[in-house]
Coordinates of C-alpha atoms in Angstrom, one line a residue:
M1 CA 0.0 0.0 0.0
Q2 CA 2.8 2.4 0.9
S3 CA 4.6 1.4 -2.3
N4 CA 1.5 2.4 -4.3
C5 CA 1.3 5.8 -2.6
H6 CA 5.0 6.4 -3.2
T7 CA 4.5 5.5 -6.8
N8 CA 1.5 7.9 -7.2
T9 CA 3.5 10.7 -5.6
L10 CA 6.4 10.2 -8.0
S11 CA 3.9 10.0 -10.9
E12 CA 2.4 13.4 -10.0
G13 CA 5.9 14.9 -9.6
G14 CA 6.9 13.3 -12.9
F15 CA 3.7 14.7 -14.5
K16 CA 4.5 18.3 -13.4
R17 CA 8.0 18.0 -14.8
E18 CA 6.6 16.5 -18.1
F19 CA 3.9 19.1 -18.2
F20 CA 6.3 22.0 -18.4
K21 CA 8.8 20.0 -20.4
R22 CA 6.2 19.3 -23.1
A23 CA 5.2 22.9 -23.3
W24 CA 8.8 24.0 -23.6
L25 CA 9.7 21.4 -26.2
N26 CA 6.7 22.3 -28.3
L27 CA 7.7 25.9 -28.4
T28 CA 11.3 25.2 -29.2
A29 CA 10.5 22.5 -31.8
K30 CA 8.4 24.8 -33.9
K31 CA 10.4 28.0 -33.8
G32 CA 8.5 29.7 -36.7
R33 CA 5.2 29.4 -35.0
S34 CA 6.6 30.4 -31.6
I35 CA 8.3 33.5 -33.1
L36 CA 4.9 34.4 -34.8
L37 CA 3.2 34.1 -31.4
V38 CA 5.8 36.2 -29.7
L39 CA 5.5 39.0 -32.4
V40 CA 1.7 39.0 -32.3
T41 CA 1.6 39.0 -28.5
S42 CA 4.3 41.6 -28.2
A43 CA 2.3 43.9 -30.5
I44 CA -0.8 43.5 -28.4
M45 CA 1.2 44.0 -25.1
L46 CA 3.0 47.0 -26.6
F47 CA -0.2 49.0 -27.3
V48 CA -1.8 47.8 -24.0
L49 CA 1.3 49.1 -22.2
A50 CA 1.2 52.4 -24.1
G51 CA -2.4 52.9 -23.1
L52 CA -1.6 52.1 -19.5
L53 CA 1.4 54.5 -19.5
I54 CA -0.6 57.3 -21.0
R55 CA -3.5 56.8 -18.6
N56 CA -1.1 56.8 -15.6
A57 CA 0.8 59.9 -16.9
A58 CA -2.5 61.7 -17.4
D59 CA -3.4 61.1 -13.8
T60 CA 0.0 62.3 -12.7
A61 CA -0.3 65.4 -14.9
T62 CA -3.7 66.2 -13.3
S63 CA -2.3 65.9 -9.8
N64 CA 0.7 68.1 -10.7
A65 CA -1.7 70.7 -12.2
K66 CA -3.1 71.2 -8.7
K67 CA 0.3 72.5 -7.6
S68 CA 1.6 74.2 -10.8
V69 CA -1.5 75.7 -12.4
G70 CA -3.4 77.0 -9.4
A71 CA -6.7 78.8 -8.9
T72 CA -7.8 82.1 -7.4
V73 CA -10.7 83.6 -5.5
T74 CA -11.2 87.4 -5.8
L75 CA -12.8 89.6 -3.3
S76 CA -14.3 92.8 -4.8
A77 CA -17.2 95.2 -4.6
N78 CA -20.6 93.6 -5.2
R79 CA -21.5 95.4 -8.4
E80 CA -24.7 93.5 -8.9
A81 CA -26.0 94.6 -5.5
A82 CA -24.8 98.1 -6.2
F83 CA -26.7 98.2 -9.5
K84 CA -29.9 97.0 -7.8
K85 CA -29.5 99.7 -5.2
M86 CA -29.0 102.3 -7.9
R87 CA -32.1 101.2 -9.8
S88 CA -34.1 101.2 -6.6
A89 CA -33.0 104.8 -6.0
T90 CA -33.9 105.7 -9.6
S91 CA -37.5 104.6 -9.2
T92 CA -38.0 106.6 -5.9
S93 CA -36.0 109.8 -6.9
K94 CA -37.0 111.7 -10.1
S95 CA -35.2 114.9 -9.3
S96 CA -31.7 113.7 -9.8
R97 CA -30.1 110.6 -11.4
P98 CA -28.6 108.3 -8.8
K99 CA -25.0 107.2 -9.2
L100 CA -23.5 103.8 -8.9
T101 CA -21.8 103.6 -5.5
T102 CA -19.5 100.7 -4.5
S103 CA -17.4 100.1 -1.4
P104 CA -13.7 99.5 -1.5
V105 CA -12.6 96.1 0.0
K106 CA -11.5 96.3 3.7
L107 CA -8.1 94.6 4.1
S108 CA -9.3 93.4 7.5
D109 CA -11.8 91.2 5.7
A110 CA -9.2 90.1 3.3
K111 CA -6.9 89.0 6.1
K112 CA -9.6 86.9 7.6
I113 CA -10.1 85.1 4.3
A114 CA -6.3 84.7 4.0
K115 CA -6.3 82.6 7.2
L116 CA -8.7 80.0 5.7
S117 CA -7.2 76.6 4.8
N118 CA -6.0 76.1 1.2
V119 CA -5.3 79.8 0.9
S120 CA -1.6 80.2 0.2
S121 CA -1.3 83.9 -0.4
Y122 CA -3.2 87.0 -1.4
N123 CA -2.6 90.1 -3.5
A124 CA -4.4 93.4 -3.0
T125 CA -4.9 95.5 -6.1
V126 CA -5.6 99.3 -6.2
S127 CA -5.9 101.2 -9.5
T128 CA -5.6 104.9 -9.9
S129 CA -3.7 107.5 -12.0
A130 CA -1.4 110.5 -11.7
N131 CA 0.3 113.0 -14.0
A132 CA 3.9 112.8 -15.0
K133 CA 6.0 115.7 -13.7
G134 CA 9.4 116.4 -15.1
F135 CA 9.5 113.5 -17.6
D136 CA 7.9 112.5 -20.9
T137 CA 5.1 110.0 -21.2
I138 CA 4.6 107.7 -24.2
S139 CA 1.9 109.2 -26.4
T140 CA 0.1 107.8 -29.4
S141 CA -2.2 109.3 -32.0
G142 CA -5.2 108.1 -29.9
S143 CA -3.9 109.4 -26.6
S144 CA -5.4 112.4 -25.0
T145 CA -2.3 113.5 -23.2
G146 CA -0.7 115.5 -25.9
D147 CA 2.2 114.8 -28.3
G148 CA 4.9 113.6 -26.0
M149 CA 5.1 116.8 -24.0
K150 CA 6.3 116.6 -20.5
G151 CA 3.5 115.7 -18.1
M152 CA 3.4 118.9 -16.2
G153 CA -0.4 119.6 -16.3
G154 CA -2.7 116.6 -16.7
S155 CA -5.7 118.9 -16.2
S156 CA -8.2 116.5 -17.6
S157 CA -11.7 117.3 -16.5
S158 CA -12.3 113.7 -15.6
G159 CA -9.4 113.7 -13.1
T160 CA -7.6 111.1 -15.1
G161 CA -3.8 111.3 -15.2
D162 CA -1.4 110.3 -18.0
I163 CA 0.3 107.6 -15.8
S164 CA -1.8 104.6 -14.9
I165 CA -0.9 103.3 -11.4
T166 CA -1.6 99.8 -10.3
G167 CA -0.9 99.2 -6.6
V168 CA -0.3 95.6 -5.6
T169 CA 1.0 93.6 -2.8
N170 CA 3.4 91.6 -5.0
T171 CA 3.9 91.9 -8.8
N172 CA 4.7 88.2 -9.0
S173 CA 1.0 87.5 -8.1
V174 CA -0.3 89.7 -11.0
S175 CA -1.7 87.5 -13.7
T176 CA 0.4 89.1 -16.5
F177 CA 3.6 88.4 -14.6
E178 CA 2.4 84.9 -13.6
S179 CA 1.9 84.0 -17.2
S180 CA 5.2 85.6 -18.2
S181 CA 3.5 88.0 -20.7
S182 CA 5.1 90.7 -18.6
K183 CA 8.6 90.3 -17.2
I184 CA 11.0 92.1 -14.9
T185 CA 14.0 93.0 -17.1
K186 CA 16.0 95.0 -14.6
G187 CA 15.9 95.4 -10.8
R188 CA 13.0 93.7 -9.0
G189 CA 9.3 93.8 -8.7
I190 CA 7.1 95.1 -6.0
T191 CA 6.9 93.0 -2.8
A192 CA 5.2 93.2 0.6
S193 CA 8.3 94.9 1.9
D194 CA 7.5 98.0 -0.3
E195 CA 4.3 98.8 1.7
G196 CA 4.5 102.4 3.0
T197 CA 7.2 103.3 0.4
N198 CA 7.2 105.3 -2.8
N199 CA 9.0 102.6 -4.8
V200 CA 7.8 102.1 -8.4
V201 CA 8.3 99.7 -11.3
I202 CA 8.1 101.3 -14.7
E203 CA 7.8 99.9 -18.2
S204 CA 10.9 99.5 -20.4
E205 CA 9.7 101.8 -23.2
L206 CA 9.0 104.6 -20.8
A207 CA 12.4 104.1 -19.3
K208 CA 14.0 104.3 -22.7
E209 CA 12.0 107.4 -23.6
D210 CA 13.3 109.3 -20.5
S211 CA 16.7 107.5 -20.1
L212 CA 15.6 106.2 -16.7
S213 CA 17.2 103.3 -14.9
V214 CA 16.9 101.5 -11.6
G215 CA 17.8 103.8 -8.7
D216 CA 16.6 107.0 -10.5
T217 CA 13.7 109.0 -9.3
I218 CA 10.6 110.4 -11.0
K219 CA 7.8 112.6 -9.8
L220 CA 4.0 111.9 -10.0
K221 CA 1.3 114.5 -9.3
A222 CA -2.1 113.5 -8.0
T223 CA -5.1 114.6 -10.1
T224 CA -7.5 114.8 -7.2
G225 CA -7.7 116.3 -3.7
D226 CA -4.8 118.6 -2.9
K227 CA -2.9 117.4 -6.1
K228 CA 0.2 116.6 -4.1
T229 CA 3.5 115.7 -5.9
Y230 CA 5.2 112.5 -4.9
T231 CA 8.9 111.6 -5.5
M232 CA 9.1 107.9 -6.6
K233 CA 12.2 105.7 -6.6
I234 CA 12.5 103.2 -9.5
V235 CA 13.3 99.8 -8.1
G236 CA 12.5 97.8 -11.3
I237 CA 11.8 97.9 -15.0
Y238 CA 9.4 95.5 -16.7
K239 CA 8.7 94.6 -20.3
A240 CA 5.0 94.6 -21.1
S241 CA 3.4 91.9 -23.3
S242 CA 4.1 92.4 -27.0
S243 CA 0.5 91.6 -27.6
A244 CA -0.8 94.3 -25.3
S245 CA -2.7 96.8 -27.4
T246 CA -3.0 100.5 -26.8
Q247 CA -6.5 101.5 -26.1
Q248 CA -8.0 104.5 -27.9
G249 CA -10.5 107.1 -26.8
P250 CA -10.7 109.9 -24.2
G251 CA -8.7 109.3 -21.1
S252 CA -6.8 106.3 -22.5
T253 CA -3.0 106.0 -22.4
D254 CA -0.3 103.8 -23.9
V255 CA 0.4 100.6 -22.0
S256 CA 4.0 101.8 -21.5
N257 CA 2.6 104.5 -19.2
S258 CA 1.5 101.9 -16.7
V259 CA 3.5 101.6 -13.5
Y260 CA 3.3 99.3 -10.5
T261 CA 3.6 100.5 -6.9
S262 CA 2.6 99.1 -3.5
Y263 CA -1.1 99.3 -2.9
T264 CA -0.5 101.6 0.1
F265 CA 0.9 104.3 -2.3
A266 CA -1.9 103.9 -4.7
N267 CA -4.4 104.4 -1.8
T268 CA -2.4 107.5 -0.7
V269 CA -2.8 109.0 -4.2
K270 CA -6.6 108.3 -4.1
G271 CA -7.1 109.9 -0.8
S272 CA -7.0 109.2 3.0
K273 CA -10.4 107.6 3.1
Y274 CA -9.0 104.7 1.1
K275 CA -6.4 103.8 3.7
N276 CA -6.4 100.0 4.5
T277 CA -8.6 99.2 1.5
A278 CA -8.2 97.8 -1.9
D279 CA -10.2 97.7 -5.2
S280 CA -10.0 93.9 -5.1
V281 CA -8.0 91.2 -3.3
T282 CA -7.0 88.0 -5.1
F283 CA -6.3 84.9 -3.1
A284 CA -4.1 82.1 -4.4
I285 CA -5.6 78.7 -3.7
S286 CA -3.1 75.9 -3.1
D287 CA -5.5 73.1 -4.2
P288 CA -7.7 74.1 -7.1
A289 CA -10.1 71.3 -6.3
K290 CA -10.9 73.2 -3.0
V291 CA -11.7 76.5 -4.6
S292 CA -15.5 76.2 -4.2
S293 CA -15.1 75.3 -0.5
V294 CA -12.9 78.4 0.0
K295 CA -15.5 80.6 -1.6
T296 CA -18.2 79.2 0.6
S297 CA -16.2 79.7 3.7
G298 CA -15.1 83.2 2.6
K299 CA -18.7 84.3 2.1
Q300 CA -19.4 83.7 5.8
L301 CA -16.7 86.3 6.7
I302 CA -17.8 89.2 4.6
N303 CA -20.9 91.4 4.1
T304 CA -22.3 89.9 0.9
S305 CA -24.5 92.9 0.3
K306 CA -21.3 95.0 -0.3
Y307 CA -18.7 92.5 -1.4
S308 CA -18.6 89.4 -3.6
L309 CA -16.3 86.5 -4.1
S310 CA -15.6 85.2 -7.6
T311 CA -13.5 82.2 -8.5
D312 CA -11.1 81.5 -11.3
D313 CA -9.9 78.0 -11.7
S314 CA -10.2 77.9 -15.5
S315 CA -6.5 77.1 -16.0
Y316 CA -6.8 74.0 -13.7
Q317 CA -10.1 73.0 -15.3
T318 CA -8.6 73.3 -18.8
V319 CA -5.7 71.0 -17.9
K320 CA -8.0 68.7 -16.0
S321 CA -10.4 68.5 -18.9
S322 CA -7.6 67.9 -21.4
M323 CA -6.0 65.2 -19.3
N324 CA -9.4 63.5 -18.7
N325 CA -9.9 63.3 -22.5
V326 CA -6.4 61.9 -22.9
K327 CA -7.1 59.4 -20.1
S328 CA -10.5 58.4 -21.7
F329 CA -8.8 57.8 -25.0
A330 CA -6.0 55.8 -23.3
D331 CA -8.6 53.6 -21.6
K332 CA -10.3 53.0 -25.0
I333 CA -6.9 52.0 -26.4
V334 CA -6.4 49.5 -23.6
W335 CA -9.8 47.9 -23.9
L336 CA -10.0 47.8 -27.6
V337 CA -6.5 46.3 -27.9
A338 CA -7.3 43.8 -25.1
I339 CA -10.5 42.7 -26.8
A340 CA -9.0 42.5 -30.2
G341 CA -5.9 40.7 -28.8
T342 CA -8.1 38.1 -27.0
I343 CA -9.9 37.4 -30.3
I344 CA -6.7 37.2 -32.3
L345 CA -5.0 34.9 -29.8
A346 CA -8.1 32.7 -29.5
L347 CA -8.1 32.2 -33.3
I348 CA -4.4 31.4 -33.2
V349 CA -4.9 28.9 -30.4
I350 CA -7.8 27.3 -32.3
L351 CA -5.5 26.8 -35.3
M352 CA -2.9 25.4 -33.0
I353 CA -5.4 22.9 -31.6
R354 CA -6.5 21.9 -35.1
E355 CA -2.9 21.3 -36.0
R356 CA -2.2 19.3 -32.9
R357 CA -5.3 17.1 -32.9
Y358 CA -3.2 13.9 -33.1
E359 CA -1.0 15.0 -30.2
I360 CA -4.1 15.7 -28.1
G361 CA -5.6 12.4 -29.1
V362 CA -2.5 10.5 -28.0
L363 CA -2.4 12.3 -24.6
L364 CA -6.1 11.6 -24.0
S365 CA -5.7 7.9 -24.9
L366 CA -2.8 7.7 -22.4
G367 CA -5.2 8.9 -19.7
E368 CA -4.3 12.6 -19.6
S369 CA -7.2 14.7 -18.4
R370 CA -8.6 17.4 -20.7
W371 CA -8.1 20.2 -18.2
K372 CA -4.4 19.3 -18.0
I373 CA -4.1 19.5 -21.7
V374 CA -5.8 22.9 -21.6
A375 CA -3.3 23.9 -18.8
Q376 CA -0.4 22.9 -21.1
F377 CA -1.6 25.2 -23.8
F378 CA -2.0 27.9 -21.2
A379 CA 1.6 27.3 -19.9
E380 CA 2.9 27.6 -23.5
M381 CA 1.1 31.0 -23.9
V382 CA 2.4 32.2 -20.5
M383 CA 6.0 31.5 -21.7
V384 CA 5.3 33.5 -24.8
L385 CA 3.7 36.2 -22.7
I386 CA 6.8 36.6 -20.5
V387 CA 9.0 37.2 -23.5
S388 CA 6.4 39.6 -25.0
V389 CA 6.1 41.6 -21.8
V390 CA 9.9 42.1 -21.8
L391 CA 9.9 43.2 -25.4
A392 CA 6.9 45.5 -24.8
G393 CA 8.7 47.1 -21.8
F394 CA 11.6 48.2 -24.1
G395 CA 9.3 49.7 -26.7
G396 CA 6.4 50.9 -24.5
K397 CA 7.9 54.2 -23.6
F398 CA 8.6 55.2 -27.2
V399 CA 5.1 54.3 -28.4
G400 CA 3.6 55.9 -25.3
N401 CA 5.5 59.1 -25.9
K402 CA 4.5 59.3 -29.5
L403 CA 0.8 58.6 -28.8
G404 CA 0.8 60.8 -25.7
D405 CA 2.3 63.8 -27.5
Q406 CA -0.2 63.5 -30.3
L407 CA -3.1 63.3 -27.9
V408 CA -1.9 66.3 -25.8
S409 CA -1.3 68.3 -29.0
Q410 CA -4.9 67.7 -30.1
Q411 CA -6.3 68.6 -26.7
T412 CA -4.1 71.7 -26.5
T413 CA -5.3 72.9 -29.9
T414 CA -8.9 72.4 -28.9
A415 CA -8.4 74.1 -25.5
T416 CA -6.6 77.1 -27.0
T417 CA -9.3 77.6 -29.6
T418 CA -11.9 77.5 -26.9
T419 CA -10.0 79.9 -24.7
S420 CA -9.4 82.4 -27.6
S421 CA -13.1 82.3 -28.4
T422 CA -14.0 83.0 -24.8
S423 CA -11.5 85.8 -24.4
Q424 CA -12.8 87.5 -27.6
Q425 CA -16.3 87.4 -26.2
G426 CA -15.3 88.6 -22.7
Q427 CA -14.1 92.0 -21.4
P428 CA -10.4 93.0 -21.6
G429 CA -8.5 91.9 -18.5
G430 CA -6.9 94.2 -16.0
G431 CA -3.8 94.0 -14.0
G432 CA -4.8 91.0 -12.0
G433 CA -7.8 92.5 -10.2
A434 CA -11.5 92.2 -10.6
P435 CA -13.6 95.2 -11.6
S436 CA -13.2 97.6 -8.8
G437 CA -16.0 100.1 -9.1
N438 CA -13.7 102.9 -8.0
T439 CA -15.1 106.1 -6.7
G440 CA -13.5 109.5 -6.5
G441 CA -12.4 109.7 -10.1
S442 CA -9.6 107.2 -9.9
K443 CA -8.5 105.6 -13.1
P444 CA -9.7 102.0 -13.9
S445 CA -7.1 99.4 -14.6
G446 CA -8.1 98.9 -18.2
N447 CA -4.9 100.5 -19.4
M448 CA -2.8 97.7 -18.0
P449 CA -1.6 95.0 -20.4
S450 CA -4.7 92.9 -20.9
G451 CA -5.4 89.2 -21.1
G452 CA -3.6 88.2 -18.0
G453 CA -6.0 85.5 -17.0
Q454 CA -6.5 84.2 -20.5
T455 CA -2.8 84.1 -21.2
G456 CA -2.3 82.0 -18.0
N457 CA -4.8 79.5 -19.4
A458 CA -3.1 79.1 -22.7
S459 CA 0.3 78.8 -21.0
A460 CA -0.9 76.2 -18.6
T461 CA -2.4 74.1 -21.4
T462 CA 0.7 74.5 -23.7
D463 CA 3.1 73.5 -20.9
T464 CA 1.2 70.3 -20.0
N465 CA 3.3 67.4 -21.0
L466 CA 2.9 63.7 -20.2
D467 CA 5.9 62.3 -18.2
I468 CA 5.8 58.7 -19.5
N469 CA 8.1 56.2 -17.8
V470 CA 7.9 52.4 -17.5
T471 CA 8.0 51.3 -13.9
V472 CA 7.9 47.8 -12.3
M473 CA 4.3 48.4 -11.4
D474 CA 3.4 49.2 -15.0
L475 CA 5.0 45.8 -16.1
V476 CA 3.1 44.0 -13.3
E477 CA -0.1 45.6 -14.4
L478 CA 0.7 44.7 -18.0
G479 CA 1.4 41.1 -17.0
G480 CA -2.0 41.0 -15.3
F481 CA -3.7 42.2 -18.4
G482 CA -1.7 39.7 -20.4
L483 CA -2.6 36.8 -18.2
A484 CA -6.3 37.7 -18.4
I485 CA -6.1 37.9 -22.2
M486 CA -4.3 34.5 -22.4
F487 CA -6.8 32.9 -20.1
L488 CA -9.8 34.2 -22.0
S489 CA -8.3 33.2 -25.4
I490 CA -7.5 29.7 -24.1
M491 CA -11.0 29.3 -22.7
L492 CA -12.6 30.4 -25.9
A493 CA -10.5 28.0 -27.9
S494 CA -10.7 25.0 -25.5
G495 CA -14.1 24.0 -26.5
G496 CA -12.6 21.9 -29.2
I497 CA -10.3 20.1 -26.8
L498 CA -13.2 19.3 -24.4
R499 CA -15.3 17.8 -27.2
L500 CA -12.5 15.6 -28.7
Q501 CA -12.8 11.8 -28.3
P502 CA -9.4 10.0 -28.4
K503 CA -10.6 7.0 -30.4
K504 CA -12.2 9.1 -33.1
V505 CA -9.1 11.4 -33.3
L506 CA -6.7 8.4 -33.7
I507 CA -9.0 6.7 -36.3
D508 CA -9.2 9.9 -38.3

């Protein structure tokens, strides 16, 4: 009895050795067919891997966009509520026409919002104007400031000066500088350390016109109130966007006449009642996915009848939408190739079974079970799969990069076209702030290089690249897909084996 058990154990061990030996000998004996199987399987695995790599890279790009692209929430005057109030006053008062009245943003409210989670920084923006004193401004045929004469007067009835002043907390947070459409060429930009100073950053063309450089001083004369003259120290020179256009019409000025100062100086020019206020405050959100929650929390800290919070996560949404489209296409590649690969391999296995009917009949007649024969075919295909996965690993990055670049290029073209259409329908952008609804005759920020926000969107989309690399986990995932494809193809083709009768096969 013990001898029989020992013999059965040896028989099972011998079967396992013979099982893999037969599979290996069959592959090496028919090299042409084995090479064909390896090539076909490698092609299938190559495109499956490319799809997996593109999908994973798209996920990574979307995650990175949360850090690099960013989103903003802007606190500004509630113009909608102000218009309702004006219309209400119009209906009750017929003697005089009511004026639109808005309230400047209190910095105390802004600092409360800045303490919310996911708010990384904020930038206060104040827009006003002044007249140049003792130096020439850049004039154009459409400018109302004269023909390049020295800005000594500036006696416009509207109180608008020939120098447009944008007061900020930090120029690096202004949309035109963030998108690199405007760049500091000499010196430095405005920072929080410039609060309470008369430091100024001027445009390069204005600097050339008056032979000004960093460290020099210029004088600006207020157009309202006591019309005080201020001595400004130039700490930086910037180059405005080449696409910035000069606006025409009364009160307009060339973009080169736009300067940046600290928001505290801009408030000083506007008047003492504007101390510790801003036209708008823009908050940078560390996680664009949380922009809605920041807006909701921020509304609880302000008087919504006077102020409003608006969000801008368009850059992040553009990248996210593009990457989702790329990911969707990559998923389709994976599944289409997997389904097609399963069908193709199933057909190949069916042909193999038809070719090896006699071998199968002999094994069945010797008492080999049908499932073990099926398992032998599966073992042969797994050996082929191992070689194919290795080959696909070498070529996967190349194919993935080519397909990924093409997909991103298509999505970028679509996103840029959409962005351009939107920007043409919208209002010209300002220097990073929302519409301020200024009072007291201060100059709006429309003279600043426009398109800051839109430029940022286009830049974010253009700079989105897929970082495609083959990792061990990618190969493991590919191997899992490969095993599933092999298993399904063998199962589809094994029906012929299960129906075979050894006696009939040998007679035939």
